[in-house]
Amino acid sequence: MPQGQPSVVPDDGLTTRQRRHRPLVIVHTGIGKGKSTAAFGLALRAWNQGWPIGVFQFVKSAKWKVGEERALRVLGDSGEGGTVAWHKMGEGWSWVQRDAQMDNAEKAREGWEQVKRDLAAETYRLYVLDEFAYPMHWGWVDTDEVVEVLRGRPGTQHVVITGRNAPEKLVACADLVTDMSKVKHPMDAGQKGQRGIEW
Amino acid sequence: MPQGQPSVVPDDGLTTRQRRHRPLVIVHTGIGKGKSTAAFGLALRAWNQGWPIGVFQFVKSAKWKVGEERALRVLGDSGEGGTVAWHKMGEGWSWVQRDAQMDNAEKAREGWEQVKRDLAAETYRLYVLDEFAYPMHWGWVDTDEVVEVLRGRPGTQHVVITGRNAPEKLVACADLVTDMSKVKHPMDAGQKGQRGIEW
């Protein structure tokens, strides 16, 4: 809950108001829990503002984020806040017909191509690129290109990227970076993940 | 996304299934962003499971968590998942009539007394005690008592506590602890908080 006066007032020619409303690149990284849940918690604030939200899940998972997905779909369809579009890799990015023949690296790249198109078209005001740090870390998607596209994106589009091992260049370009550090996890005490908590 | 085999299998007489479903005490602490947003993201999973959710906001704030509150109220009223009860300190814990005459320490203690009653009655399955680390850190609420109550709570009740400076005794009693570390924040670059992001 940071409030009050910033410690530095940059000489960037912007008014405080203009500077306040600059769009953000936000990164949640680290080995602890909470990277994705915090991104979806942020989406609740965006929804409340009436912003169109685009979620892109970049790593195929047996559990996905079923709770968050259902909740955000119900919110998006409620007619009370913003809209929510939810895209999943591996179940087929909805715009890719030939998904079955593609390997995961190709699928990730297709997803990124769609994000690029949406950013250029200003489709959403908040993008949740869930687990997108992995395809960059694995070299499937070029971090330099991601940084260039983020830097050049038009309008007011906030982008949240989650995942361990966020590349340094991404961190350098981001406005807000939180490292979720594991202090303690039930797995360390022999307890496996459970519904309602892990998914 | 921790999955697979735990590194330790304790000799606690529980089956893997029993151990998996043990209720958790979860703490989100540290000076970085994401402590509360991750707690509310977790609430989406609980909602999806149909669990009754109790939110207790322990620190009065000009902005509160308006986005999360509205989103969770809409979800709770949708009839599709769990219910949501939302309690705010300072706007009056709903059960306290004499709120106006109380100082913040008293209000925090009243809130904790209500949490104790709800835990004893098993009112909720997920408790979000937002910013509750502060009243413990400030000595308004006795950490030893909190730990004792949490250890002795009946049934299957998960409790998430957020806030900086989580007391060591609380961390010691918790099952899952994440420290949100600040790597970078827009305030450092002279940018103040904005709607949709900070609230």
CSV table of N, CA, C and O in Angstrom, one decimal, chain B residues 58-115:
chain,number,residue,atom,x,y,z
B,58,PHE,N,-8.3,-5.4,8.2
B,58,PHE,CA,-7.9,-4.9,9.5
B,58,PHE,C,-7.3,-3.5,9.6
B,58,PHE,O,-6.9,-3.1,10.7
B,59,VAL,N,-7.0,-2.9,8.4
B,59,VAL,CA,-6.4,-1.6,8.5
B,59,VAL,C,-7.3,-0.6,7.7
B,59,VAL,O,-7.5,-0.9,6.5
B,60,LYS,N,-7.7,0.4,8.3
B,60,LYS,CA,-8.5,1.4,7.7
B,60,LYS,C,-7.7,2.1,6.6
B,60,LYS,O,-6.6,2.4,6.8
B,61,SER,N,-8.4,2.3,5.5
B,61,SER,CA,-7.6,2.8,4.3
B,61,SER,C,-8.6,3.7,3.5
B,61,SER,O,-9.8,3.4,3.4
B,62,ALA,N,-8.0,4.8,3.0
B,62,ALA,CA,-8.9,5.7,2.2
B,62,ALA,C,-9.4,4.9,0.9
B,62,ALA,O,-10.5,5.2,0.4
B,63,LYS,N,-8.5,4.1,0.4
B,63,LYS,CA,-8.9,3.4,-0.8
B,63,LYS,C,-9.5,2.0,-0.6
B,63,LYS,O,-10.1,1.4,-1.5
B,64,TRP,N,-9.3,1.5,0.6
B,64,TRP,CA,-9.7,0.1,0.9
B,64,TRP,C,-9.2,-0.8,-0.3
B,64,TRP,O,-8.3,-0.6,-0.9
B,65,LYS,N,-10.0,-1.9,-0.5
B,65,LYS,CA,-9.7,-2.8,-1.6
B,65,LYS,C,-11.0,-2.8,-2.4
B,65,LYS,O,-11.7,-3.8,-2.5
B,66,VAL,N,-11.4,-1.6,-3.0
B,66,VAL,CA,-12.7,-1.5,-3.6
B,66,VAL,C,-12.9,-2.4,-4.7
B,66,VAL,O,-14.0,-2.9,-4.9
B,67,GLY,N,-11.9,-2.6,-5.5
B,67,GLY,CA,-12.1,-3.5,-6.7
B,67,GLY,C,-12.3,-4.9,-6.3
B,67,GLY,O,-13.2,-5.6,-6.7
B,68,GLU,N,-11.5,-5.4,-5.4
B,68,GLU,CA,-11.6,-6.8,-4.9
B,68,GLU,C,-13.0,-7.0,-4.2
B,68,GLU,O,-13.6,-8.0,-4.3
B,69,GLU,N,-13.3,-6.0,-3.4
B,69,GLU,CA,-14.6,-6.1,-2.7
B,69,GLU,C,-15.8,-6.2,-3.6
B,69,GLU,O,-16.6,-7.1,-3.5
B,70,ARG,N,-15.8,-5.3,-4.6
B,70,ARG,CA,-17.0,-5.4,-5.5
B,70,ARG,C,-17.0,-6.7,-6.3
B,70,ARG,O,-18.0,-7.3,-6.4
B,71,ALA,N,-15.8,-7.1,-6.7
B,71,ALA,CA,-15.7,-8.4,-7.5
B,71,ALA,C,-16.2,-9.5,-6.7
B,71,ALA,O,-17.0,-10.4,-7.1
B,72,LEU,N,-15.7,-9.6,-5.4
B,72,LEU,CA,-16.0,-10.8,-4.6
B,72,LEU,C,-17.5,-10.7,-4.2
B,72,LEU,O,-18.1,-11.8,-4.0
B,73,ARG,N,-18.0,-9.5,-4.0
B,73,ARG,CA,-19.5,-9.4,-3.7
B,73,ARG,C,-20.3,-9.9,-4.9
B,73,ARG,O,-21.3,-10.7,-4.7
B,74,VAL,N,-19.9,-9.5,-6.1
B,74,VAL,CA,-20.7,-10.0,-7.3
B,74,VAL,C,-20.5,-11.5,-7.4
B,74,VAL,O,-21.5,-12.2,-7.7
B,75,LEU,N,-19.4,-12.0,-7.2
B,75,LEU,CA,-19.2,-13.5,-7.2
B,75,LEU,C,-20.0,-14.2,-6.1
B,75,LEU,O,-20.7,-15.2,-6.4
B,76,GLY,N,-19.9,-13.6,-4.9
B,76,GLY,CA,-20.7,-14.3,-3.8
B,76,GLY,C,-22.2,-14.2,-4.0
B,76,GLY,O,-22.9,-15.1,-3.6
B,77,ASP,N,-22.6,-13.2,-4.8
B,77,ASP,CA,-24.1,-13.1,-5.0
B,77,ASP,C,-24.5,-13.8,-6.3
B,77,ASP,O,-25.7,-13.8,-6.6
B,78,SER,N,-23.6,-14.3,-7.0
B,78,SER,CA,-23.9,-14.9,-8.3
B,78,SER,C,-24.7,-16.2,-8.2
B,78,SER,O,-25.3,-16.7,-9.2
B,79,GLY,N,-24.6,-16.8,-7.1
B,79,GLY,CA,-25.2,-18.1,-6.9
B,79,GLY,C,-24.5,-19.3,-7.6
B,79,GLY,O,-24.9,-20.4,-7.6
B,80,GLU,N,-23.3,-19.0,-8.1
B,80,GLU,CA,-22.5,-20.0,-8.8
B,80,GLU,C,-21.4,-20.7,-8.0
B,80,GLU,O,-21.1,-21.8,-8.2
B,81,GLY,N,-20.9,-19.9,-7.1
B,81,GLY,CA,-19.8,-20.5,-6.3
B,81,GLY,C,-20.1,-20.3,-4.8
B,81,GLY,O,-21.2,-20.4,-4.4
B,82,GLY,N,-19.0,-20.1,-4.0
B,82,GLY,CA,-19.2,-19.9,-2.6
B,82,GLY,C,-19.8,-18.5,-2.2
B,82,GLY,O,-19.9,-17.7,-3.1
B,83,THR,N,-20.1,-18.4,-1.0
B,83,THR,CA,-20.6,-17.1,-0.5
B,83,THR,C,-19.5,-16.2,0.0
B,83,THR,O,-18.4,-16.7,0.3
B,84,VAL,N,-19.7,-14.9,0.0
B,84,VAL,CA,-18.6,-14.0,0.5
B,84,VAL,C,-19.2,-13.1,1.5
B,84,VAL,O,-20.2,-12.4,1.3
B,85,ALA,N,-18.6,-13.0,2.7
B,85,ALA,CA,-19.0,-12.0,3.7
B,85,ALA,C,-17.8,-11.1,3.9
B,85,ALA,O,-16.6,-11.5,4.0
B,86,TRP,N,-18.0,-9.8,3.8
B,86,TRP,CA,-16.9,-8.8,3.8
B,86,TRP,C,-17.0,-7.9,4.9
B,86,TRP,O,-18.0,-7.2,5.1
B,87,HIS,N,-16.0,-7.9,5.8
B,87,HIS,CA,-16.1,-7.0,7.0
B,87,HIS,C,-14.9,-6.0,6.9
B,87,HIS,O,-13.8,-6.3,6.7
B,88,LYS,N,-15.3,-4.8,7.3
B,88,LYS,CA,-14.3,-3.7,7.2
B,88,LYS,C,-14.1,-3.0,8.6
B,88,LYS,O,-15.1,-2.5,9.1
B,89,MET,N,-12.9,-2.9,9.0
B,89,MET,CA,-12.7,-2.1,10.2
B,89,MET,C,-12.8,-0.7,9.9
B,89,MET,O,-12.5,-0.2,8.8
B,90,GLY,N,-13.3,0.1,10.9
B,90,GLY,CA,-13.3,1.5,10.8
B,90,GLY,C,-14.6,2.1,10.1
B,90,GLY,O,-15.1,3.1,10.5
B,91,GLU,N,-15.1,1.3,9.1
B,91,GLU,CA,-16.4,1.7,8.7
B,91,GLU,C,-17.4,1.0,9.6
B,91,GLU,O,-18.6,0.9,9.4
B,92,GLY,N,-16.8,0.5,10.7
B,92,GLY,CA,-17.6,-0.3,11.6
B,92,GLY,C,-17.6,-1.8,11.3
B,92,GLY,O,-18.1,-2.2,10.2
B,93,TRP,N,-17.0,-2.6,12.1
B,93,TRP,CA,-17.2,-4.0,12.0
B,93,TRP,C,-18.7,-4.1,12.1
B,93,TRP,O,-19.3,-3.5,13.0
B,94,SER,N,-19.4,-4.8,11.3
B,94,SER,CA,-20.8,-4.8,11.2
B,94,SER,C,-21.5,-5.1,12.6
B,94,SER,O,-22.6,-4.7,12.8
B,95,TRP,N,-20.8,-5.9,13.4
B,95,TRP,CA,-21.4,-6.4,14.6
B,95,TRP,C,-21.1,-5.4,15.8
B,95,TRP,O,-21.5,-5.7,16.9
B,96,VAL,N,-20.4,-4.3,15.6
B,96,VAL,CA,-20.1,-3.4,16.7
B,96,VAL,C,-20.8,-2.1,16.5
B,96,VAL,O,-20.7,-1.4,15.6
B,97,GLN,N,-21.7,-1.9,17.5
B,97,GLN,CA,-22.5,-0.7,17.4
B,97,GLN,C,-21.7,0.6,17.9
B,97,GLN,O,-22.0,1.7,17.5
B,98,ARG,N,-20.8,0.3,18.8
B,98,ARG,CA,-20.2,1.5,19.5
B,98,ARG,C,-18.9,1.8,18.8
B,98,ARG,O,-18.0,2.3,19.4
B,99,ASP,N,-18.8,1.5,17.5
B,99,ASP,CA,-17.6,1.7,16.8
B,99,ASP,C,-17.0,3.1,16.9
B,99,ASP,O,-15.7,3.2,17.0
B,100,ALA,N,-17.8,4.1,16.8
B,100,ALA,CA,-17.3,5.5,16.7
B,100,ALA,C,-16.5,5.9,17.9
B,100,ALA,O,-15.6,6.7,17.8
B,101,GLN,N,-16.8,5.3,19.1
B,101,GLN,CA,-16.0,5.6,20.3
B,101,GLN,C,-14.7,4.9,20.5
B,101,GLN,O,-14.0,5.1,21.4
B,102,MET,N,-14.5,3.9,19.6
B,102,MET,CA,-13.3,3.1,19.8
B,102,MET,C,-12.1,3.6,19.0
B,102,MET,O,-12.2,4.1,17.9
B,103,ASP,N,-10.9,3.4,19.6
B,103,ASP,CA,-9.7,3.7,18.8
B,103,ASP,C,-9.3,2.5,17.9
B,103,ASP,O,-9.9,1.4,18.0
B,104,ASN,N,-8.3,2.7,17.1
B,104,ASN,CA,-8.0,1.6,16.1
B,104,ASN,C,-7.6,0.3,16.8
B,104,ASN,O,-7.9,-0.8,16.3
B,105,ALA,N,-6.8,0.4,17.9
B,105,ALA,CA,-6.4,-0.8,18.6
B,105,ALA,C,-7.6,-1.6,19.1
B,105,ALA,O,-7.7,-2.8,18.9
B,106,GLU,N,-8.6,-0.9,19.6
B,106,GLU,CA,-9.8,-1.5,20.1
B,106,GLU,C,-10.5,-2.2,19.0
B,106,GLU,O,-11.0,-3.3,19.1
B,107,LYS,N,-10.6,-1.4,17.9
B,107,LYS,CA,-11.3,-1.9,16.7
B,107,LYS,C,-10.7,-3.2,16.2
B,107,LYS,O,-11.3,-4.2,15.8
B,108,ALA,N,-9.4,-3.2,16.1
B,108,ALA,CA,-8.6,-4.4,15.7
B,108,ALA,C,-8.9,-5.6,16.6
B,108,ALA,O,-9.2,-6.7,16.1
B,109,ARG,N,-8.9,-5.3,17.9
B,109,ARG,CA,-9.2,-6.4,18.9
B,109,ARG,C,-10.6,-6.9,18.7
B,109,ARG,O,-10.9,-8.1,18.8
B,110,GLU,N,-11.6,-6.0,18.5
B,110,GLU,CA,-13.0,-6.4,18.2
B,110,GLU,C,-13.0,-7.3,17.0
B,110,GLU,O,-13.8,-8.3,17.0
B,111,GLY,N,-12.3,-6.9,16.0
B,111,GLY,CA,-12.3,-7.7,14.7
B,111,GLY,C,-11.8,-9.1,15.0
B,111,GLY,O,-12.4,-10.1,14.6
B,112,TRP,N,-10.7,-9.2,15.8
B,112,TRP,CA,-10.1,-10.5,16.1
B,112,TRP,C,-11.0,-11.3,16.9
B,112,TRP,O,-11.2,-12.5,16.8
B,113,GLU,N,-11.8,-10.7,17.9
B,113,GLU,CA,-12.7,-11.4,18.7
B,113,GLU,C,-13.8,-12.0,17.8
B,113,GLU,O,-14.2,-13.2,18.0
B,114,GLN,N,-14.2,-11.3,16.7
B,114,GLN,CA,-15.2,-11.8,15.8
B,114,GLN,C,-14.6,-13.0,15.0
B,114,GLN,O,-15.3,-14.0,14.8
B,115,VAL,N,-13.4,-12.9,14.6
B,115,VAL,CA,-12.7,-14.0,13.9
B,115,VAL,C,-12.7,-15.2,14.8
B,115,VAL,O,-13.0,-16.3,14.3
